[in-house]
């Protein structure tokens, strides 16, 4: 018994902001952004929130899977930008879709968030604690960007992706995940400081800071190694894999991973050109785009992989 993805859905905010739009409000250019990253535009939230996008993505995934809200017994959202400290985004999704039989919780594994949600759902399902789960990655990163820091704000976007997963004979074949907290400060965003009758700190808005080159070096070495491990464990070679659906941070990272695995670049689908980096939401949005374009047939073997803040990373091989 394992865990199979039986439906996907996603939501991107209505407003599209191109690189040229950004170059009108800061010292950047379409040439710099697209040549360094592959990103051409991103969706930014105006009215949408992390929860509202998640609810829409969840409804679309349930429609694709053909499941009712009552059948969902677990909801996990990977996010670092939930709307409230409590209730969790997952609890808001539960209320929004009427999944009254579900237990709901968020997971923060930054850009690895969807993979962490998927693997946690797999652990619940294979241990018998859940049967049908909704796993999501959702972010409103634009609210935690420093719009005066051109080295980070041009990279990220907003959106949500969801998958319905269920106990089945075929599905997840192998998975790996890991963290290196000692390198956490390569990509950080500070939360509230201590503030109580004993200590007083000024309330200050904090934003995301990234040492891009350190994170880049980490990604191009850790991600192919992790993918090779899950392939070995599943007894497969890269040739057996139809697509490698990776976290969408930078097209140069995808090209480097394809080179290291000796796999054609065409096997690495891309959504970062029109979405930018949406942290935990990147992988499920990409997967949903692939699903809706008819790129996946039942029985195909695919690899999913996420990496980023923490530092964290994860990959799995699955039968579609
Ligand atoms: O999702 C989490 C995982 N995150 C990642 O995987 C990100 C990994 N890192 C990267 O993708 C790349 O390191 C970046 C795209 C973030 C940066 O690319 P880079 O080639 O490492 O550029 P850099 O940071 O070394 O900056 C090069 C130059 C600098 O100017 P000087 O010092 O050479 O004069 C920057 O000030 O580019 C300048 N620069 C910009 N110029 C125009 C930085 N940002 C911009 C900008 N527009 N937006």
Short mmCIF file of C-alpha atoms and ligand atoms in Angstrom, two decimals:
data_model
loop_
_atom_site.label_atom_id
_atom_site.label_comp_id
_atom_site.label_asym_id
_atom_site.label_seq_id
_atom_site.Cartn_x
_atom_site.Cartn_y
_atom_site.Cartn_z
CA UNK A 1 0.00 0.00 0.00
CA UNK A 2 1.27 3.46 -0.88
CA UNK A 3 0.00 6.98 -1.67
CA UNK A 4 -1.18 8.08 -5.10
CA UNK A 5 -1.94 11.52 -6.48
CA UNK A 6 -5.48 11.32 -7.89
CA UNK A 7 -6.16 14.98 -8.71
CA UNK A 8 -4.50 18.39 -8.91
CA UNK A 9 -5.55 22.05 -8.87
CA UNK A 10 -3.96 25.47 -8.69
CA UNK A 11 -4.72 29.16 -8.49
CA UNK A 12 -2.65 32.17 -9.57
CA UNK A 13 -3.63 35.76 -8.70
CA UNK A 14 -5.29 37.75 -11.47
CA UNK A 15 -2.66 40.49 -11.65
CA UNK A 16 0.43 39.80 -13.78
CA UNK A 17 3.57 41.91 -13.29
CA UNK A 18 6.19 41.68 -16.03
CA UNK A 19 9.92 42.32 -15.73
CA UNK A 20 9.38 45.52 -17.71
CA UNK A 21 6.74 46.61 -15.18
CA UNK A 22 9.33 46.13 -12.40
CA UNK A 23 11.99 48.03 -14.31
CA UNK A 24 9.71 51.09 -14.13
CA UNK A 25 9.73 51.10 -10.31
CA UNK A 26 13.29 49.89 -9.51
CA UNK A 27 16.77 49.70 -10.97
CA UNK A 28 16.45 46.41 -12.85
CA UNK A 29 15.78 45.18 -16.38
CA UNK A 30 14.05 42.38 -18.26
CA UNK A 31 17.51 41.47 -19.62
CA UNK A 32 19.02 40.98 -16.12
CA UNK A 33 16.08 39.06 -14.68
CA UNK A 34 15.40 36.78 -17.64
CA UNK A 35 19.04 36.00 -18.43
CA UNK A 36 19.96 35.25 -14.78
CA UNK A 37 16.79 33.36 -13.83
CA UNK A 38 14.47 32.59 -16.76
CA UNK A 39 11.67 34.56 -15.07
CA UNK A 40 9.65 36.88 -17.36
CA UNK A 41 6.60 37.65 -15.24
CA UNK A 42 4.91 36.72 -11.96
CA UNK A 43 1.41 36.95 -10.46
CA UNK A 44 1.06 39.22 -7.44
CA UNK A 45 -1.87 39.17 -5.02
CA UNK A 46 -4.06 42.25 -4.60
CA UNK A 47 -7.35 40.92 -3.22
CA UNK A 48 -6.22 37.30 -2.93
CA UNK A 49 -4.82 35.84 0.29
CA UNK A 50 -2.90 32.64 0.99
CA UNK A 51 -6.14 31.04 2.25
CA UNK A 52 -8.38 32.25 -0.58
CA UNK A 53 -5.93 30.95 -3.20
CA UNK A 54 -5.58 27.66 -1.30
CA UNK A 55 -9.34 27.16 -1.13
CA UNK A 56 -9.69 27.70 -4.88
CA UNK A 57 -6.77 25.35 -5.66
CA UNK A 58 -8.26 22.74 -3.29
CA UNK A 59 -11.68 22.92 -4.95
CA UNK A 60 -10.08 22.46 -8.37
CA UNK A 61 -8.02 19.48 -7.16
CA UNK A 62 -11.10 17.84 -5.60
CA UNK A 63 -13.06 18.33 -8.83
CA UNK A 64 -10.19 16.79 -10.80
CA UNK A 65 -10.01 13.84 -8.39
CA UNK A 66 -13.78 13.43 -8.18
CA UNK A 67 -13.83 13.39 -4.37
CA UNK A 68 -16.30 15.06 -2.03
CA UNK A 69 -15.24 17.28 0.91
CA UNK A 70 -16.57 14.63 3.35
CA UNK A 71 -14.05 12.09 2.02
CA UNK A 72 -11.05 14.28 2.94
CA UNK A 73 -9.69 13.23 6.34
CA UNK A 74 -6.41 15.17 6.35
CA UNK A 75 -5.42 18.62 5.05
CA UNK A 76 -1.80 19.78 5.13
CA UNK A 77 -0.64 23.12 3.74
CA UNK A 78 3.04 23.83 3.19
CA UNK A 79 3.44 27.58 3.65
CA UNK A 80 5.54 30.25 5.31
CA UNK A 81 3.06 33.04 4.55
CA UNK A 82 -0.21 31.92 6.15
CA UNK A 83 -2.70 34.70 6.83
CA UNK A 84 -2.98 34.04 10.57
CA UNK A 85 -0.68 32.55 13.21
CA UNK A 86 -3.84 30.70 14.12
CA UNK A 87 -6.06 29.43 12.63
CA UNK A 88 -3.71 27.68 10.24
CA UNK A 89 -4.20 28.03 6.50
CA UNK A 90 -5.17 24.34 6.47
CA UNK A 91 -8.00 25.04 8.95
CA UNK A 92 -9.17 27.89 6.73
CA UNK A 93 -9.15 25.51 3.76
CA UNK A 94 -11.15 23.00 5.80
CA UNK A 95 -13.80 25.64 6.51
CA UNK A 96 -13.71 26.96 2.93
CA UNK A 97 -14.37 23.58 1.32
CA UNK A 98 -16.53 22.11 4.11
CA UNK A 99 -14.24 19.14 4.83
CA UNK A 100 -15.68 18.61 8.28
CA UNK A 101 -14.13 15.15 8.78
CA UNK A 102 -10.55 16.36 8.26
CA UNK A 103 -7.70 17.08 10.64
CA UNK A 104 -5.91 20.20 9.35
CA UNK A 105 -2.44 21.65 9.94
CA UNK A 106 0.27 23.72 8.26
CA UNK A 107 3.92 22.77 7.75
CA UNK A 108 6.74 25.27 7.28
CA UNK A 109 9.57 23.77 5.27
CA UNK A 110 9.93 26.89 3.08
CA UNK A 111 10.35 25.97 -0.61
CA UNK A 112 10.30 22.27 0.33
CA UNK A 113 6.87 22.77 1.93
CA UNK A 114 4.76 20.88 -0.61
CA UNK A 115 7.14 17.92 -0.56
CA UNK A 116 7.04 17.90 3.25
CA UNK A 117 3.23 17.99 3.15
CA UNK A 118 3.14 15.15 0.61
CA UNK A 119 5.56 12.97 2.56
CA UNK A 120 3.72 13.64 5.83
CA UNK A 121 0.41 12.67 4.20
CA UNK A 122 2.14 9.51 2.94
CA UNK A 123 3.22 8.69 6.50
CA UNK A 124 -0.37 9.19 7.76
CA UNK A 125 -1.84 7.13 4.92
CA UNK A 126 0.58 4.21 5.12
CA UNK A 127 0.19 4.04 8.90
CA UNK A 128 -3.60 3.94 8.56
CA UNK A 129 -4.18 7.33 10.21
CA UNK A 130 -5.71 8.80 7.03
CA UNK A 131 -7.19 7.55 3.77
CA UNK A 132 -7.74 10.58 1.53
CA UNK A 133 -5.70 13.74 2.03
CA UNK A 134 -5.48 17.18 0.50
CA UNK A 135 -1.90 18.47 0.30
CA UNK A 136 -1.11 22.01 -0.71
CA UNK A 137 1.70 24.49 -1.19
CA UNK A 138 0.54 28.11 -0.98
CA UNK A 139 2.33 31.44 -0.65
CA UNK A 140 1.76 35.17 -0.74
CA UNK A 141 5.49 35.92 -0.87
CA UNK A 142 4.94 39.47 -2.12
CA UNK A 143 3.93 40.49 1.41
CA UNK A 144 7.28 39.43 2.91
CA UNK A 145 9.51 40.88 0.16
CA UNK A 146 11.54 44.02 0.65
CA UNK A 147 10.47 45.93 -2.46
CA UNK A 148 13.61 48.06 -2.08
CA UNK A 149 15.84 44.98 -2.41
CA UNK A 150 16.03 44.24 -6.13
CA UNK A 151 18.17 41.14 -5.53
CA UNK A 152 15.21 39.26 -3.97
CA UNK A 153 11.89 40.92 -4.82
CA UNK A 154 12.15 40.33 -8.58
CA UNK A 155 12.46 36.57 -8.06
CA UNK A 156 9.28 35.68 -6.22
CA UNK A 157 5.54 35.44 -6.93
CA UNK A 158 2.23 34.43 -5.33
CA UNK A 159 -0.04 31.40 -5.86
CA UNK A 160 -1.32 28.07 -4.58
CA UNK A 161 -1.26 24.46 -5.77
CA UNK A 162 -3.04 21.39 -4.42
CA UNK A 163 -3.15 17.63 -4.86
CA UNK A 164 -5.59 15.03 -3.59
CA UNK A 165 -3.78 11.86 -2.51
CA UNK A 166 -5.22 8.51 -1.52
CA UNK A 167 -4.13 5.05 -0.40
CA UNK A 168 -3.52 2.87 -3.49
CA UNK A 169 -1.47 -0.06 -4.74
CA UNK A 170 0.74 2.20 -6.93
CA UNK A 171 1.99 5.75 -6.34
CA UNK A 172 4.88 7.00 -4.23
CA UNK A 173 7.80 4.60 -4.76
CA UNK A 174 10.59 6.18 -2.76
CA UNK A 175 11.34 9.42 -1.01
CA UNK A 176 14.13 11.30 0.73
CA UNK A 177 14.20 14.53 2.69
CA UNK A 178 16.81 16.40 4.67
CA UNK A 179 17.74 19.66 6.34
CA UNK A 180 20.89 21.59 7.17
CA UNK A 181 19.90 24.08 9.86
CA UNK A 182 23.53 25.20 10.24
CA UNK A 183 23.17 26.99 6.87
CA UNK A 184 19.78 28.50 7.74
CA UNK A 185 20.94 32.10 7.54
CA UNK A 186 21.56 31.77 3.77
CA UNK A 187 17.85 32.42 3.37
CA UNK A 188 15.99 33.93 6.30
CA UNK A 189 13.14 36.16 7.36
CA UNK A 190 12.94 37.05 11.04
CA UNK A 191 9.71 36.73 13.00
CA UNK A 192 8.57 38.94 15.90
CA UNK A 193 11.21 39.66 18.54
CA UNK A 194 10.60 39.06 22.27
CA UNK A 195 8.15 41.60 23.58
CA UNK A 196 6.68 41.26 27.08
CA UNK A 197 6.82 43.05 30.48
CA UNK A 198 10.49 41.97 30.84
CA UNK A 199 11.80 43.01 27.42
CA UNK A 200 10.69 45.50 24.92
CA UNK A 201 11.67 45.49 21.27
CA UNK A 202 10.47 47.90 18.63
CA UNK A 203 7.94 46.38 16.26
CA UNK A 204 9.70 46.35 12.94
CA UNK A 205 8.59 44.91 9.63
CA UNK A 206 11.01 42.18 8.62
CA UNK A 207 11.55 40.78 5.16
CA UNK A 208 13.23 37.87 3.38
CA UNK A 209 17.01 38.03 2.90
CA UNK A 210 18.87 35.63 0.65
CA UNK A 211 22.51 34.91 -0.11
CA UNK A 212 21.63 33.88 -3.66
CA UNK A 213 24.99 32.41 -4.55
CA UNK A 214 25.18 30.21 -1.42
CA UNK A 215 21.66 28.91 -2.01
CA UNK A 216 22.52 28.33 -5.67
CA UNK A 217 25.61 26.27 -4.77
CA UNK A 218 23.59 24.23 -2.27
CA UNK A 219 20.82 23.56 -4.82
CA UNK A 220 23.02 22.41 -7.69
CA UNK A 221 24.87 19.88 -5.51
CA UNK A 222 22.17 18.63 -3.10
CA UNK A 223 19.24 18.32 -5.52
CA UNK A 224 20.82 15.95 -8.10
CA UNK A 225 22.32 13.85 -5.29
CA UNK A 226 18.94 13.55 -3.58
CA UNK A 227 17.22 12.65 -6.86
CA UNK A 228 19.85 9.99 -7.58
CA UNK A 229 19.19 8.49 -4.12
CA UNK A 230 15.42 8.18 -4.69
CA UNK A 231 16.02 6.69 -8.15
CA UNK A 232 18.45 4.13 -6.71
CA UNK A 233 16.02 3.22 -3.96
CA UNK A 234 13.22 2.74 -6.50
CA UNK A 235 15.54 0.65 -8.71
CA UNK A 236 15.16 3.11 -11.60
CA UNK A 237 17.50 5.13 -13.81
CA UNK A 238 16.89 8.67 -15.11
CA UNK A 239 15.86 7.11 -18.45
CA UNK A 240 12.83 5.52 -16.75
CA UNK A 241 11.52 8.94 -15.69
CA UNK A 242 9.14 10.87 -17.94
CA UNK A 243 9.43 14.21 -16.15
CA UNK A 244 11.42 15.80 -13.33
CA UNK A 245 9.09 18.39 -11.74
CA UNK A 246 11.40 20.52 -9.61
CA UNK A 247 10.96 23.58 -7.42
CA UNK A 248 11.07 26.58 -9.76
CA UNK A 249 13.77 28.92 -8.44
CA UNK A 250 16.06 29.49 -11.40
CA UNK A 251 16.26 27.98 -14.88
CA UNK A 252 20.04 27.70 -14.49
CA UNK A 253 19.53 25.38 -11.50
CA UNK A 254 17.22 23.16 -13.60
CA UNK A 255 19.78 23.09 -16.43
CA UNK A 256 22.58 22.21 -14.02
CA UNK A 257 20.56 19.37 -12.44
CA UNK A 258 19.67 17.99 -15.89
CA UNK A 259 23.35 18.06 -16.84
CA UNK A 260 24.49 16.33 -13.65
CA UNK A 261 21.86 13.59 -14.07
CA UNK A 262 22.69 13.36 -17.81
CA UNK A 263 19.02 13.89 -18.67
CA UNK A 264 17.63 15.94 -21.56
CA UNK A 265 16.48 19.43 -20.45
CA UNK A 266 13.10 18.77 -22.10
CA UNK A 267 12.31 16.42 -19.23
CA UNK A 268 12.33 19.40 -16.83
CA UNK A 269 9.01 21.25 -17.30
CA UNK A 270 9.05 24.95 -16.50
CA UNK A 271 6.55 27.33 -14.94
CA UNK A 272 8.99 29.90 -13.51
CA UNK A 273 8.88 31.91 -16.74
CA UNK A 274 5.31 33.01 -15.97
CA UNK A 275 5.15 32.40 -12.18
CA UNK A 276 8.56 33.25 -10.75
CA UNK A 277 9.57 31.41 -7.58
CA UNK A 278 6.48 30.66 -5.43
CA UNK A 279 8.33 28.71 -2.72
CA UNK A 280 6.11 25.85 -1.42
CA UNK A 281 3.57 26.40 -4.20
CA UNK A 282 5.99 25.91 -7.12
CA UNK A 283 5.88 22.12 -7.35
CA UNK A 284 2.09 21.61 -7.09
CA UNK A 285 1.37 24.47 -9.52
CA UNK A 286 3.81 22.97 -12.03
CA UNK A 287 2.31 19.51 -11.53
CA UNK A 288 -1.19 20.87 -12.09
CA UNK A 289 -0.10 22.62 -15.29
CA UNK A 290 1.43 19.35 -16.53
CA UNK A 291 -1.70 17.43 -15.60
CA UNK A 292 -4.04 19.89 -17.32
CA UNK A 293 -1.91 20.00 -20.47
CA UNK A 294 -2.30 16.19 -20.72
CA UNK A 295 1.44 15.59 -20.27
CA UNK A 296 0.89 12.77 -17.74
CA UNK A 297 -0.57 9.30 -18.32
CA UNK A 298 -1.40 6.79 -15.62
CA UNK A 299 1.64 4.57 -15.12
CA UNK A 300 4.21 7.26 -15.98
CA UNK A 301 7.11 7.55 -13.54
CA UNK A 302 7.89 11.09 -12.44
CA UNK A 303 10.26 12.73 -9.97
CA UNK A 304 9.21 15.62 -7.71
CA UNK A 305 11.81 17.69 -5.83
CA UNK A 306 11.86 20.76 -3.62
CA UNK A 307 14.69 22.73 -2.00
CA UNK A 308 15.25 26.02 -0.23
CA UNK A 309 15.01 27.80 3.12
CA UNK A 310 16.04 25.95 6.24
CA UNK A 311 18.04 24.80 4.38
CA UNK A 312 15.76 21.93 3.36
CA UNK A 313 15.43 19.54 0.45
CA UNK A 314 13.27 16.56 -0.56
CA UNK A 315 12.57 14.37 -3.57
CA UNK A 316 10.33 11.48 -4.45
CA UNK A 317 9.73 9.11 -7.34
CA UNK A 318 6.15 8.20 -8.05
CA UNK A 319 3.93 6.37 -10.46
CA UNK A 320 1.34 8.77 -11.83
O1 LIG B 1 13.55 29.20 -3.58
C1 LIG B 1 14.62 29.13 -2.70
C2 LIG B 1 15.84 28.76 -3.41
N1 LIG B 1 16.44 29.93 -4.00
C3 LIG B 1 17.31 29.78 -4.99
O2 LIG B 1 17.53 28.69 -5.45
C4 LIG B 1 18.04 31.01 -5.51
C5 LIG B 1 19.41 30.61 -5.96
N2 LIG B 1 20.20 31.75 -6.43
C6 LIG B 1 20.00 32.35 -7.64
O3 LIG B 1 19.13 31.95 -8.37
C7 LIG B 1 20.93 33.46 -8.07
O4 LIG B 1 22.02 33.54 -7.17
C8 LIG B 1 20.25 34.85 -8.16
C9 LIG B 1 19.30 34.86 -9.36
C10 LIG B 1 19.47 35.13 -6.90
C11 LIG B 1 21.29 35.95 -8.37
O5 LIG B 1 22.07 35.69 -9.51
P1 LIG B 1 23.65 35.89 -9.46
O6 LIG B 1 24.16 35.58 -10.79
O7 LIG B 1 24.16 35.08 -8.30
O8 LIG B 1 23.78 37.45 -9.22
P2 LIG B 1 24.51 38.23 -8.02
O9 LIG B 1 23.70 38.14 -6.78
O10 LIG B 1 25.93 37.79 -7.96
O11 LIG B 1 24.47 39.72 -8.55
C12 LIG B 1 25.23 40.12 -9.68
C13 LIG B 1 25.06 41.60 -9.92
C14 LIG B 1 25.33 42.47 -8.69
O12 LIG B 1 25.96 43.62 -9.16
P3 LIG B 1 27.56 43.80 -9.03
O13 LIG B 1 27.86 43.67 -7.56
O14 LIG B 1 28.14 42.67 -9.83
O15 LIG B 1 27.79 45.15 -9.60
C15 LIG B 1 23.96 42.81 -8.18
O16 LIG B 1 23.94 44.05 -7.49
O17 LIG B 1 23.68 41.87 -10.29
C16 LIG B 1 23.17 42.93 -9.46
N3 LIG B 1 21.74 42.69 -9.28
C17 LIG B 1 20.80 43.17 -10.13
N4 LIG B 1 20.89 43.92 -11.24
C18 LIG B 1 19.74 44.21 -11.88
C19 LIG B 1 21.12 41.99 -8.30
N5 LIG B 1 19.80 41.99 -8.51
C20 LIG B 1 19.58 42.71 -9.63
C21 LIG B 1 18.40 43.05 -10.34
N6 LIG B 1 18.54 43.78 -11.46
N7 LIG B 1 17.18 42.63 -9.96
#
